[in-house]
Amino acid sequence: MIPPQEASVRRREIEDKLKQEEETLSFIRDSLEKSDQLTKNMVSILSSFESRLMKLENSIIPVHKQTENLQRLQENVEKTLSCLDHVISYYHVASDTEKIIREGPTGRLEEYLGCMAKIQKAVEYFQDNNPDSPELNRVKFLFERGKESLESEFRSLMTRHSKVVSPVLILDLISGEDEMEAQDDMTLEHLSESVLHDVIRISRWLVEYGRNQDFMNVYYQIRSSQLDRSIKGLKEHFRKSTTSSGVPYSPAIPNKRKDTPTKKPVKRPGTIRKAQNLLKQYSQHGLDGKKGGSNLIPLEGRDDMLDMEIDAYIHCVSAFVKLAQSEYQLLTDIIPEHHQKKTFDSLIQDALDGLMMEGENIVSVARKAIIRHDYSAVLTVFPILRHLKQTKPEFDQVLQGTAASTKNKLPGLITSMETTGAKALEDFADNIKNDPDKEYNMPKDGTVHELTSNAILFLQQLLDFQETAGAMLASQETSSSATSYNSEFSKRLLSTYICKVLGNLQLNLLSKSKVYEDPALRAIFLHNNYNYILKSLEKSELIHLVAVTQKTAERSYREHIEQQIQTYQRSWLKVTDYISEKNLPVFQPGVKLRDKERQMIKERFKGFNDGLEELCKIQKAWAIPDTEQRDKIRQAQKTIVKENYGAFLHRYASVPFTKNPEKYIKYRVEQVADMIERLFDTSA
């Protein structure tokens, strides 16, 4: 049970707490009432604001819409006015541009093209919007007239500024690679920069807007003419230079090349002059057996001209390649890409056809000459053919993209030349074999025959054109080995051919030697010819080419030469037999000779003297051109005769076989040696 005091305290505490709670509750009620009042005031204010906003909106929205409509109307009016101005401008195009179109584009191309652009837009407008308008016809007429003026201007610019390239400049261009000059320095400027700019602008406009390709025909016709005339001018330059000074080249223009005010003549691609010397000799010493003549056409007065023609043609071929390359570079700037190859093909046709025709003429002349057995003409083909084959890679590159007929022209000419050359070589070999044995054509002194010298001279030219001649022969091969043609195969073919010619020559010389009744002269003749052949082979290095297929050729010729020397020496047996020891009388010193023995000794002396005098008289007129061989044969003969005659004199000079010893002992040993020393010397 709680004591009364604690209960009283507890009650007071509870009452105090209750009082506090009541005060708090009263405060909360007052706060809620104030909050309610504020809320009511705020709702009243918001309701008033909403009402005012609605009134404002109802007033502003119609005004805003009306303003938008007014702005749209204003924009439409401005656009309409602008369109009207634009449309009206088309109606003024004709009058604004007519004067400029009528006067043409010369000197004001950009302004003219600007007018053409305006006219073109006017044409498009009237076609789309008012095709029945008379203005359409007017602007169409102006457009066509302007296009014709541009075409005319294109032709005029190309005609006036396309110049023939001078021969000197072409020769500079050809020789530039050999001198390792900068390629930029050698670039040809066909058109000035300003003219080229105008031509390109007109070309692009005609392609893009004019829908016209006729200007491409104009372009190739004009440039084709200049290319052809440039090459012909170079040929004429050679002709005039050869006629006037014999030097087919002149220095470059100084202001073109300040670093090289003078230039050396262009190196000739072939030993043409050497070949011409051969031609001249060949014409003088023919193969038909006529003494001092030939069935070849005389070349006197023709050498320089023929030399010039060959040089000119070779340089014209090189000039074509360089000029064609330059033309293609120019063409790529002016002609649309998909028309470039066709236009270039047409552009080069005249110049290319001219070169090919001239080459075929050379082939034709060679063929006719071969029919007449004039094999000198084939030598003109060698340097040309070699140059054509050397130039073919550049040709192929230049002609890349042209028609097949264009690409095949050079290979066709090369094949024609190879076939003709091979025919000439084979006919030459046959003619060497079949050259007739005519007595009046044989050298009376037994020297080298014209056939031999001509054949060797001809073969020597092949050294300078080994690959060319080998290719000629290979072109006629049908064996499988020919299909895998290479330089080694060519060399073997040429070696075989040379050996064939030499073999035919040897057979013919043997046949010709039978014309001589005297076996000794026959031997001298064969000796001279064999020796000439061998020395010529060694001197010209033909022997190395022969050795490719005939390893023993040199030894064989030396054996033939030695064999003929021995045959010649046998001619002295009829002299030395008189003084040989056989059948000579044997006698004892102091014993008187019998009449028969004295007569025999007299006959021996007389036989030796008569034989010696006869041989020396005859053989003195014979010839051995080779000094070394002449001395060798003389010395060998002197040794044999001196030994025999010396021994004979030693035995019988003191024998009393006659009362007039000076009648029989006519010569001392030294005199006999001197007589032999004068053999083969027509000047002695």
XYZ file of C-alpha atoms in Angstrom:
684
model
C 0.000 0.000 0.000
C 1.363 3.401 -1.140
C 1.959 5.835 1.628
C -0.262 8.909 1.592
C 2.654 11.299 0.993
C 3.936 9.577 -2.082
C 0.456 9.393 -3.500
C 0.022 13.107 -3.020
C 3.292 13.847 -4.760
C 2.456 11.537 -7.619
C -0.878 13.226 -8.093
C 0.698 16.615 -8.239
C 3.111 15.427 -10.858
C 0.331 13.991 -12.921
C -1.668 17.146 -12.648
C 1.300 19.267 -13.647
C 1.913 17.091 -16.713
C -1.749 17.170 -17.648
C -1.704 20.918 -17.440
C 1.289 21.087 -19.741
C -0.377 18.801 -22.237
C -3.475 20.968 -22.247
C -1.399 24.059 -22.915
C 0.336 22.297 -25.795
C -2.970 21.196 -27.219
C -4.311 24.720 -26.976
C -1.230 26.009 -28.849
C -1.682 23.435 -31.613
C -5.350 24.468 -31.999
C -4.400 28.085 -32.332
C -1.752 27.210 -34.920
C -4.199 25.161 -36.986
C -6.679 27.947 -36.989
C -4.050 30.420 -38.203
C -2.919 27.942 -40.882
C -6.471 27.475 -42.094
C -6.878 31.192 -42.340
C -3.669 31.606 -44.333
C -4.705 28.786 -46.675
C -8.000 30.419 -47.325
C -6.251 33.698 -48.095
C -3.794 31.974 -50.515
C -6.613 30.142 -52.305
C -8.411 33.398 -52.685
C -5.325 35.091 -54.171
C -4.660 32.224 -56.588
C -8.222 32.156 -57.712
C -8.011 35.847 -58.439
C -4.706 35.391 -60.382
C -6.136 32.545 -62.417
C -9.078 34.636 -63.347
C -6.840 37.444 -64.506
C -4.601 35.111 -66.546
C -7.566 33.689 -68.358
C -8.703 37.161 -69.220
C -5.179 38.051 -70.512
C -4.920 34.878 -72.571
C -8.258 35.461 -74.141
C -7.014 38.875 -75.188
C -3.396 37.993 -76.400
C -3.891 34.751 -78.394
C -5.960 36.352 -81.185
C -3.394 39.118 -81.506
C -0.526 36.585 -81.723
C -2.247 34.574 -84.396
C -2.948 37.661 -86.389
C 0.733 38.691 -86.148
C 1.912 35.256 -87.402
C -0.360 35.480 -90.382
C 0.958 38.907 -91.207
C 4.590 37.704 -91.008
C 3.847 34.727 -93.264
C 2.185 36.951 -95.772
C 5.197 39.247 -95.764
C 7.614 36.327 -96.387
C 5.468 35.044 -99.229
C 5.463 38.436 -100.815
C 9.251 38.680 -100.568
C 9.723 35.191 -102.049
C 7.319 35.990 -104.819
C 9.186 39.177 -105.614
C 12.492 37.298 -105.585
C 11.153 34.608 -107.926
C 9.767 37.261 -110.191
C 13.170 38.958 -110.296
C 14.829 35.591 -111.079
C 12.345 34.749 -113.819
C 12.527 38.218 -115.278
C 16.342 37.898 -115.376
C 16.019 34.953 -117.809
C 14.153 37.208 -120.192
C 17.101 39.612 -120.100
C 19.828 36.975 -120.635
C 19.676 37.157 -124.408
C 20.002 40.922 -124.559
C 22.691 40.993 -121.856
C 24.927 38.348 -123.489
C 24.259 38.748 -127.198
C 27.031 41.296 -127.763
C 29.680 39.185 -126.010
C 28.584 36.014 -127.797
C 28.679 37.774 -131.134
C 32.204 39.114 -130.537
C 33.579 35.696 -129.567
C 35.739 34.346 -126.742
C 39.158 35.498 -127.985
C 40.979 37.304 -125.207
C 38.185 36.947 -122.608
C 37.468 33.250 -122.293
C 36.369 33.279 -118.644
C 33.857 36.090 -119.251
C 32.597 34.284 -122.321
C 32.144 31.010 -120.448
C 30.266 32.920 -117.750
C 27.840 34.221 -120.379
C 27.437 30.708 -121.779
C 26.557 29.471 -118.292
C 23.808 32.124 -118.024
C 22.448 31.211 -121.451
C 22.418 27.525 -120.590
C 20.416 28.162 -117.402
C 17.946 30.284 -119.377
C 17.512 27.470 -121.896
C 16.836 24.991 -119.094
C 14.314 27.354 -117.472
C 12.296 27.992 -120.594
C 12.349 24.325 -121.545
C 10.936 23.381 -118.140
C 8.490 26.230 -117.626
C 7.613 27.829 -120.929
C 8.613 25.632 -123.860
C 6.465 27.667 -126.265
C 8.121 30.952 -125.369
C 9.908 32.788 -128.209
C 12.624 33.518 -125.700
C 13.539 29.830 -125.694
C 14.407 29.912 -129.385
C 16.441 33.052 -128.907
C 18.587 31.698 -126.074
C 18.919 28.361 -127.887
C 20.262 30.199 -130.918
C 22.732 32.100 -128.745
C 23.839 28.878 -127.052
C 24.507 27.127 -130.373
C 26.288 30.183 -131.714
C 28.408 30.388 -128.582
C 29.251 26.695 -128.790
C 30.331 27.111 -132.414
C 32.495 30.061 -131.402
C 34.144 27.975 -128.697
C 34.793 25.181 -131.190
C 36.228 27.730 -133.593
C 38.374 29.214 -130.832
C 39.647 25.727 -129.934
C 40.633 25.100 -133.550
C 42.189 28.563 -133.834
C 44.269 28.168 -130.666
C 45.500 24.722 -131.692
C 46.297 25.856 -135.238
C 48.063 29.087 -134.306
C 50.102 27.719 -131.435
C 50.888 24.174 -132.627
C 54.377 24.536 -134.072
C 56.639 22.032 -135.806
C 59.404 20.882 -133.447
C 62.757 21.971 -134.850
C 65.245 19.253 -135.888
C 67.870 20.644 -133.497
C 65.473 20.411 -130.572
C 64.510 16.867 -131.563
C 68.168 15.840 -131.715
C 68.676 17.402 -128.288
C 65.739 15.370 -127.025
C 67.089 12.130 -128.498
C 70.616 12.666 -127.173
C 69.475 13.878 -123.756
C 69.369 10.377 -122.269
C 72.920 9.562 -123.373
C 74.207 12.704 -121.664
C 72.289 12.001 -118.451
C 70.602 15.371 -118.576
C 67.688 16.265 -116.361
C 64.413 15.122 -117.821
C 62.782 18.443 -116.965
C 65.256 20.255 -119.195
C 64.269 18.035 -122.095
C 60.495 18.483 -121.808
C 58.943 19.916 -124.941
C 56.560 22.833 -124.534
C 54.077 22.404 -127.364
C 51.709 25.100 -126.039
C 52.387 28.017 -123.711
C 50.874 27.849 -120.233
C 48.180 30.442 -120.967
C 47.172 28.831 -124.264
C 47.119 25.386 -122.694
C 44.885 26.723 -119.900
C 42.397 28.127 -122.435
C 42.412 24.959 -124.526
C 41.763 22.800 -121.452
C 38.886 25.086 -120.289
C 37.238 24.958 -123.736
C 37.739 21.190 -123.955
C 36.123 20.554 -120.578
C 33.211 22.885 -121.362
C 32.546 21.204 -124.716
C 32.552 17.780 -123.080
C 30.435 18.736 -120.052
C 27.979 21.254 -121.526
C 28.436 21.243 -125.283
C 27.924 17.489 -125.642
C 30.422 17.684 -128.481
C 33.282 15.356 -129.453
C 34.137 16.928 -132.812
C 36.877 18.990 -131.187
C 38.756 15.734 -130.503
C 38.928 15.125 -134.257
C 40.150 18.676 -134.732
C 42.768 18.107 -132.036
C 44.216 14.889 -133.452
C 44.196 16.204 -137.026
C 46.187 19.320 -136.090
C 48.601 17.544 -133.760
C 48.995 14.633 -136.196
C 50.030 17.061 -138.914
C 52.584 18.715 -136.615
C 54.022 15.354 -135.532
C 54.360 14.162 -139.113
C 55.906 17.452 -140.244
C 58.353 17.430 -137.316
C 59.680 13.991 -138.280
C 59.852 14.895 -141.973
C 61.662 18.102 -141.017
C 64.265 16.057 -139.152
C 64.837 13.907 -142.224
C 65.156 16.991 -144.400
C 67.633 18.431 -141.891
C 69.833 15.359 -142.370
C 69.607 15.701 -146.132
C 70.547 19.388 -146.133
C 73.280 18.951 -143.535
C 74.856 16.099 -145.464
C 74.655 18.055 -148.709
C 76.152 21.234 -147.271
C 78.587 20.170 -144.579
C 78.350 16.435 -144.124
C 77.471 16.963 -140.431
C 73.838 16.087 -139.801
C 73.640 18.032 -136.556
C 73.998 21.554 -135.304
C 74.352 22.960 -131.775
C 71.342 23.552 -129.618
C 69.961 27.070 -129.403
C 72.038 28.852 -126.714
C 69.140 30.396 -124.822
C 67.561 26.998 -124.553
C 70.620 25.426 -122.962
C 72.916 27.865 -121.210
C 74.953 25.072 -119.680
C 75.559 23.331 -122.998
C 76.070 25.932 -125.737
C 77.530 23.314 -128.058
C 76.900 19.633 -128.440
C 78.616 16.653 -129.974
C 76.976 14.959 -132.946
C 74.521 12.254 -132.020
C 76.159 8.859 -131.784
C 75.170 6.732 -134.735
C 73.567 3.438 -133.686
C 75.672 1.220 -135.943
C 78.887 1.090 -137.956
C 77.148 2.533 -140.964
C 80.170 4.251 -142.465
C 82.157 1.062 -142.119
C 79.374 -0.780 -143.888
C 79.316 1.789 -146.655
C 83.060 1.355 -147.239
C 82.361 -2.310 -147.642
C 79.530 -1.572 -150.028
C 81.852 0.478 -152.191
C 84.477 -2.262 -152.303
C 81.797 -4.809 -152.853
C 80.482 -2.942 -155.856
C 83.991 -2.840 -157.327
C 84.718 -6.516 -156.710
C 81.646 -8.470 -157.558
C 80.803 -12.115 -157.151
C 79.716 -12.788 -160.694
C 83.227 -13.467 -161.937
C 83.593 -10.398 -164.131
C 87.058 -8.954 -163.965
C 87.113 -5.519 -162.416
C 83.335 -5.365 -162.366
C 80.252 -6.679 -160.700
C 76.578 -7.264 -161.157
C 76.100 -4.877 -158.233
C 74.868 -1.374 -158.927
C 77.788 1.118 -158.677
C 77.609 3.103 -155.474
C 79.929 5.927 -156.405
C 78.211 9.139 -155.383
C 75.665 7.145 -153.440
C 77.636 6.374 -150.276
C 77.018 9.664 -148.490
C 73.397 9.771 -149.556
C 72.768 6.174 -148.505
C 74.566 6.772 -145.236
C 72.410 9.830 -144.643
C 69.212 7.912 -145.424
C 70.081 5.196 -142.912
C 71.067 7.685 -140.219
C 68.004 9.793 -140.921
C 65.644 6.823 -140.683
C 67.177 5.586 -137.440
C 66.930 9.040 -135.878
C 63.391 9.485 -137.164
C 62.391 6.266 -135.387
C 63.840 7.571 -132.113
C 62.255 10.955 -132.743
C 58.844 9.347 -133.226
C 59.070 7.625 -129.848
C 60.076 10.800 -128.018
C 57.588 13.041 -129.794
C 54.773 10.510 -129.381
C 55.486 10.338 -125.651
C 55.343 14.116 -125.480
C 52.119 14.203 -127.501
C 50.476 11.747 -125.128
C 51.416 13.858 -122.117
C 49.841 16.896 -123.779
C 46.785 14.930 -124.819
C 46.015 13.711 -121.293
C 45.489 17.310 -120.161
C 43.110 18.194 -122.999
C 41.190 15.054 -124.024
C 38.779 13.245 -121.609
C 40.285 10.101 -120.135
C 37.953 7.601 -121.845
C 38.776 9.126 -125.253
C 42.539 9.488 -124.813
C 43.704 6.137 -126.229
C 41.498 6.344 -129.304
C 42.468 9.952 -130.025
C 46.160 9.160 -129.540
C 45.838 6.173 -131.866
C 44.443 8.433 -134.583
C 47.007 11.151 -133.871
C 50.091 9.016 -134.482
C 48.829 7.107 -137.531
C 50.235 9.368 -140.269
C 53.708 9.611 -138.743
C 53.781 5.904 -137.859
C 52.548 4.866 -141.297
C 55.225 7.068 -142.867
C 57.957 5.345 -140.853
C 56.602 1.886 -141.596
C 56.252 2.662 -145.308
C 59.808 3.927 -145.470
C 60.982 0.802 -143.664
C 59.069 -1.395 -146.111
C 60.671 0.528 -148.975
C 64.075 -0.328 -147.529
C 63.015 -3.974 -147.368
C 61.708 -3.813 -150.927
C 64.986 -2.342 -152.202
C 66.906 -5.067 -150.383
C 64.706 -7.779 -151.887
C 65.203 -6.478 -155.412
C 68.946 -6.228 -154.811
C 69.072 -9.819 -153.560
C 67.384 -10.973 -156.753
C 70.222 -9.272 -158.660
C 72.723 -10.965 -156.307
C 73.596 -7.554 -154.879
C 74.130 -8.533 -151.256
C 75.436 -5.133 -150.259
C 71.872 -3.908 -149.832
C 71.307 -6.173 -146.845
C 73.901 -4.178 -144.924
C 71.498 -1.234 -144.881
C 68.995 -3.443 -143.096
C 71.345 -4.456 -140.265
C 71.712 -1.110 -138.420
C 68.057 -0.252 -138.969
C 66.816 -3.621 -137.755
C 69.073 -3.510 -134.706
C 67.790 -0.058 -133.796
C 64.161 -1.078 -134.298
C 64.601 -4.039 -131.949
C 66.387 -1.896 -129.366
C 63.628 0.701 -129.573
C 60.748 -1.816 -129.534
C 60.219 -1.763 -125.704
C 59.750 2.012 -125.837
C 57.537 1.628 -128.882
C 55.367 -0.905 -127.076
C 55.067 1.358 -124.060
C 54.101 4.358 -126.181
C 51.537 2.351 -128.153
C 50.012 0.753 -125.067
C 46.248 1.003 -125.300
C 46.153 1.623 -129.056
C 44.450 -0.690 -131.525
C 45.989 -4.091 -132.231
C 46.627 -3.075 -135.844
C 48.706 -0.130 -134.606
C 50.691 -2.233 -132.146
C 51.468 -4.856 -134.795
C 53.006 -2.462 -137.335
C 56.504 -2.396 -135.856
C 56.668 -6.177 -135.168
C 55.500 -6.709 -138.748
C 58.295 -4.532 -140.111
C 60.862 -6.269 -137.889
C 59.685 -9.674 -139.117
C 59.841 -8.495 -142.725
C 63.398 -7.233 -142.258
C 64.484 -10.417 -140.495
C 63.025 -12.578 -143.247
C 64.653 -10.494 -145.973
C 67.980 -10.425 -144.132
C 67.917 -14.186 -143.599
C 67.149 -14.679 -147.296
C 70.099 -12.454 -148.227
C 72.446 -14.313 -145.895
C 71.448 -17.709 -147.237
C 71.639 -16.550 -150.857
C 75.035 -15.034 -150.177
C 76.315 -18.351 -148.848
C 74.949 -20.168 -151.914
C 76.437 -17.603 -154.269
C 79.853 -18.032 -152.644
C 79.592 -21.737 -153.348
C 78.389 -21.358 -156.935
C 80.508 -18.427 -158.133
C 81.662 -19.521 -161.621
C 85.241 -20.444 -162.428
C 86.166 -18.070 -165.237
C 89.739 -18.193 -166.399
C 89.990 -14.524 -167.333
C 88.843 -13.534 -163.848
C 91.585 -15.433 -162.045
C 94.508 -13.316 -160.755
C 97.543 -14.074 -162.930
C 99.919 -13.580 -160.007
C 98.072 -16.023 -157.760
C 97.090 -13.372 -155.239
C 93.884 -13.254 -153.159
C 90.768 -13.683 -155.272
C 88.039 -11.055 -155.256
C 85.620 -13.693 -154.042
C 87.713 -14.269 -150.931
C 88.158 -10.615 -150.022
C 84.502 -9.840 -150.653
C 83.306 -12.783 -148.604
C 85.557 -11.911 -145.661
C 84.611 -8.235 -145.801
C 80.959 -9.215 -145.740
C 81.417 -11.581 -142.802
C 83.347 -8.945 -140.857
C 80.256 -6.765 -140.835
C 78.396 -9.476 -138.971
C 80.649 -8.873 -135.959
C 79.022 -5.491 -135.448
C 75.542 -6.985 -135.757
C 75.908 -10.402 -134.188
C 72.595 -10.422 -132.329
C 70.776 -8.944 -135.305
C 72.198 -11.442 -137.782
C 71.611 -14.280 -135.321
C 67.991 -13.204 -134.912
C 67.610 -13.129 -138.705
C 68.788 -16.723 -138.934
C 66.752 -17.783 -135.894
C 63.594 -16.300 -137.397
C 63.758 -18.951 -140.114
C 64.240 -21.839 -137.701
C 61.234 -24.112 -137.204
C 62.842 -26.468 -134.702
C 61.819 -26.576 -131.073
C 65.137 -25.057 -130.088
C 64.268 -21.927 -132.023
C 61.190 -21.403 -129.906
C 63.423 -20.994 -126.859
C 65.491 -18.355 -128.622
C 68.263 -16.700 -126.636
C 71.580 -14.988 -127.253
C 73.540 -18.243 -126.984
C 71.299 -19.901 -129.547
C 71.729 -16.878 -131.813
C 75.503 -17.015 -131.442
C 75.638 -20.691 -132.397
C 73.432 -20.089 -135.441
C 75.663 -17.256 -136.608
C 78.793 -19.338 -136.020
C 77.285 -22.170 -138.041
C 76.435 -19.752 -140.831
C 79.946 -18.265 -140.951
C 81.448 -21.744 -141.024
C 79.098 -22.601 -143.884
C 80.228 -19.540 -145.869
C 83.894 -20.349 -145.202
C 83.337 -23.957 -146.211
C 81.638 -22.908 -149.442
C 84.443 -20.442 -150.073
C 87.082 -23.123 -149.598
C 85.330 -25.503 -151.986
C 85.020 -22.773 -154.602
C 88.683 -21.774 -154.244
C 89.738 -25.381 -154.770
C 87.621 -25.475 -157.891
C 88.976 -22.152 -159.156
C 92.581 -23.188 -158.541
C 92.225 -25.881 -161.205
C 92.212 -23.109 -163.796
C 95.979 -22.763 -163.218
C 97.982 -25.275 -165.239
C 101.079 -24.786 -163.081
C 100.665 -26.734 -159.821
C 103.053 -24.309 -158.079
C 100.938 -21.277 -159.010
C 97.888 -23.228 -157.922
C 99.545 -23.784 -154.547
C 100.526 -20.097 -154.232
C 96.938 -19.099 -155.061
C 95.453 -21.405 -152.422
C 98.146 -20.416 -149.926
C 97.422 -16.718 -150.392
C 93.678 -17.180 -150.031
C 93.898 -19.502 -147.036
C 96.384 -17.204 -145.352
C 94.211 -14.157 -146.084
C 91.187 -15.921 -144.611
C 93.053 -16.967 -141.461
C 94.654 -13.565 -140.859
C 91.352 -11.807 -141.482
C 89.557 -14.123 -139.049
C 92.182 -13.479 -136.382
C 92.388 -9.740 -136.974
C 88.639 -9.180 -136.854
C 88.061 -11.702 -134.050
C 85.807 -13.674 -136.342
C 87.899 -16.652 -135.293
C 86.273 -16.579 -131.837
C 82.827 -16.699 -133.408
C 83.884 -19.534 -135.697
C 85.296 -21.427 -132.713
C 81.842 -21.586 -131.122
C 80.984 -24.485 -133.449
C 84.375 -25.284 -135.059
C 87.066 -25.590 -132.405
C 89.770 -26.728 -134.837
C 89.176 -24.145 -137.576
C 92.386 -22.215 -136.905
C 94.532 -25.341 -136.823
C 92.875 -26.608 -139.995
C 93.708 -23.429 -141.916
C 97.315 -23.539 -140.725
C 97.578 -27.119 -141.940
C 96.144 -26.138 -145.325
C 98.613 -23.260 -145.583
C 101.572 -25.503 -144.738
C 100.365 -28.111 -147.194
C 100.301 -25.560 -150.011
C 103.805 -24.356 -149.108
C 105.075 -27.912 -149.401
C 103.302 -28.291 -152.747
C 104.968 -25.096 -153.961
C 108.398 -26.258 -152.793
C 108.053 -29.356 -154.915
C 108.177 -27.079 -157.969
C 111.904 -26.570 -157.225
C 112.630 -30.262 -157.409
C 113.189 -29.994 -161.147
C 115.963 -27.505 -160.313
C 117.484 -29.212 -157.299
C 117.256 -32.674 -158.865
C 120.011 -31.646 -161.315
C 122.407 -31.011 -158.478
C 121.424 -33.781 -156.121
C 123.956 -36.479 -155.344
C 122.034 -39.294 -156.934
C 123.317 -40.464 -160.309
C 126.349 -38.153 -160.108
C 129.566 -39.627 -161.493
C 132.087 -40.873 -158.964
C 135.677 -39.960 -159.786
C 139.045 -40.122 -158.187
C 141.055 -36.936 -157.700
C 143.680 -36.499 -160.470
C 141.959 -39.018 -162.693
C 140.957 -37.682 -166.071
C 137.217 -37.650 -166.613
C 135.721 -39.513 -169.424
C 133.688 -37.701 -172.071
C 130.454 -39.206 -170.763
C 131.165 -37.971 -167.260
C 132.101 -34.489 -168.452
C 128.901 -34.330 -170.483
C 126.835 -35.406 -167.515
C 128.321 -32.645 -165.341
C 127.744 -30.085 -168.069
C 124.110 -31.205 -168.355
C 123.663 -30.937 -164.607
C 125.005 -27.367 -164.533
C 123.005 -26.394 -167.597
C 119.836 -28.000 -166.268
C 120.210 -26.207 -162.926
C 120.985 -22.853 -164.573
C 118.117 -23.089 -167.032
C 115.658 -24.294 -164.379
C 116.738 -21.592 -161.933
C 116.412 -18.852 -164.523
C 113.052 -20.131 -165.725
C 111.572 -20.476 -162.243
C 112.861 -17.103 -161.119
C 111.509 -15.453 -164.244
C 108.091 -17.042 -163.821
C 107.768 -16.831 -160.051
C 109.044 -13.284 -159.911
C 105.667 -12.264 -161.378
C 103.763 -14.185 -158.752
C 102.612 -12.442 -155.569
C 102.479 -13.251 -151.891
C 100.954 -10.129 -150.260
C 101.717 -11.245 -146.719
C 105.281 -10.058 -145.970
C 105.785 -12.580 -143.202
C 104.695 -15.502 -145.361
C 106.685 -14.220 -148.348
C 109.874 -14.001 -146.297
C 109.221 -17.392 -144.741
C 108.791 -19.121 -148.120
C 111.813 -17.345 -149.646
C 114.005 -18.232 -146.690
C 112.959 -21.871 -146.717
C 113.635 -22.116 -150.443
C 116.965 -20.323 -150.163
C 118.075 -22.739 -147.461
C 117.216 -25.797 -149.548
C 118.736 -24.510 -152.804
C 121.828 -23.001 -151.193
C 122.634 -26.228 -149.383
C 122.266 -28.345 -152.518
C 123.941 -25.886 -154.886
C 126.729 -25.157 -152.411
C 127.514 -28.827 -152.077
C 127.363 -29.273 -155.847
C 129.730 -26.366 -156.467
C 132.085 -27.560 -153.801
C 132.329 -30.901 -155.554
C 132.593 -29.811 -159.210
C 133.827 -26.226 -159.288
C 137.470 -27.382 -159.363
C 136.848 -30.377 -161.621
C 138.126 -29.848 -165.220
C 134.910 -30.891 -166.942
C 135.068 -28.056 -169.488
C 137.417 -25.595 -171.116
C 134.819 -22.774 -170.502
C 133.800 -23.120 -166.837
C 132.173 -19.634 -166.832
C 129.669 -20.964 -169.365
C 128.386 -23.531 -166.870
C 129.279 -22.105 -163.488
C 127.194 -18.965 -164.061
C 126.134 -18.236 -160.473
C 127.721 -18.141 -157.106
C 125.739 -19.375 -154.092
C 125.090 -15.779 -152.993
C 123.800 -14.881 -156.431
C 121.355 -17.786 -156.327
C 120.171 -16.587 -152.933
C 119.667 -13.062 -154.295
C 117.647 -14.414 -157.204
C 115.378 -16.342 -154.862
C 115.095 -13.244 -152.654
C 113.546 -11.402 -155.582
C 110.774 -13.959 -156.030
C 107.175 -12.701 -155.614
C 108.317 -9.129 -156.086
C 106.946 -7.578 -159.255
C 108.701 -4.282 -158.468
C 112.178 -5.870 -158.426
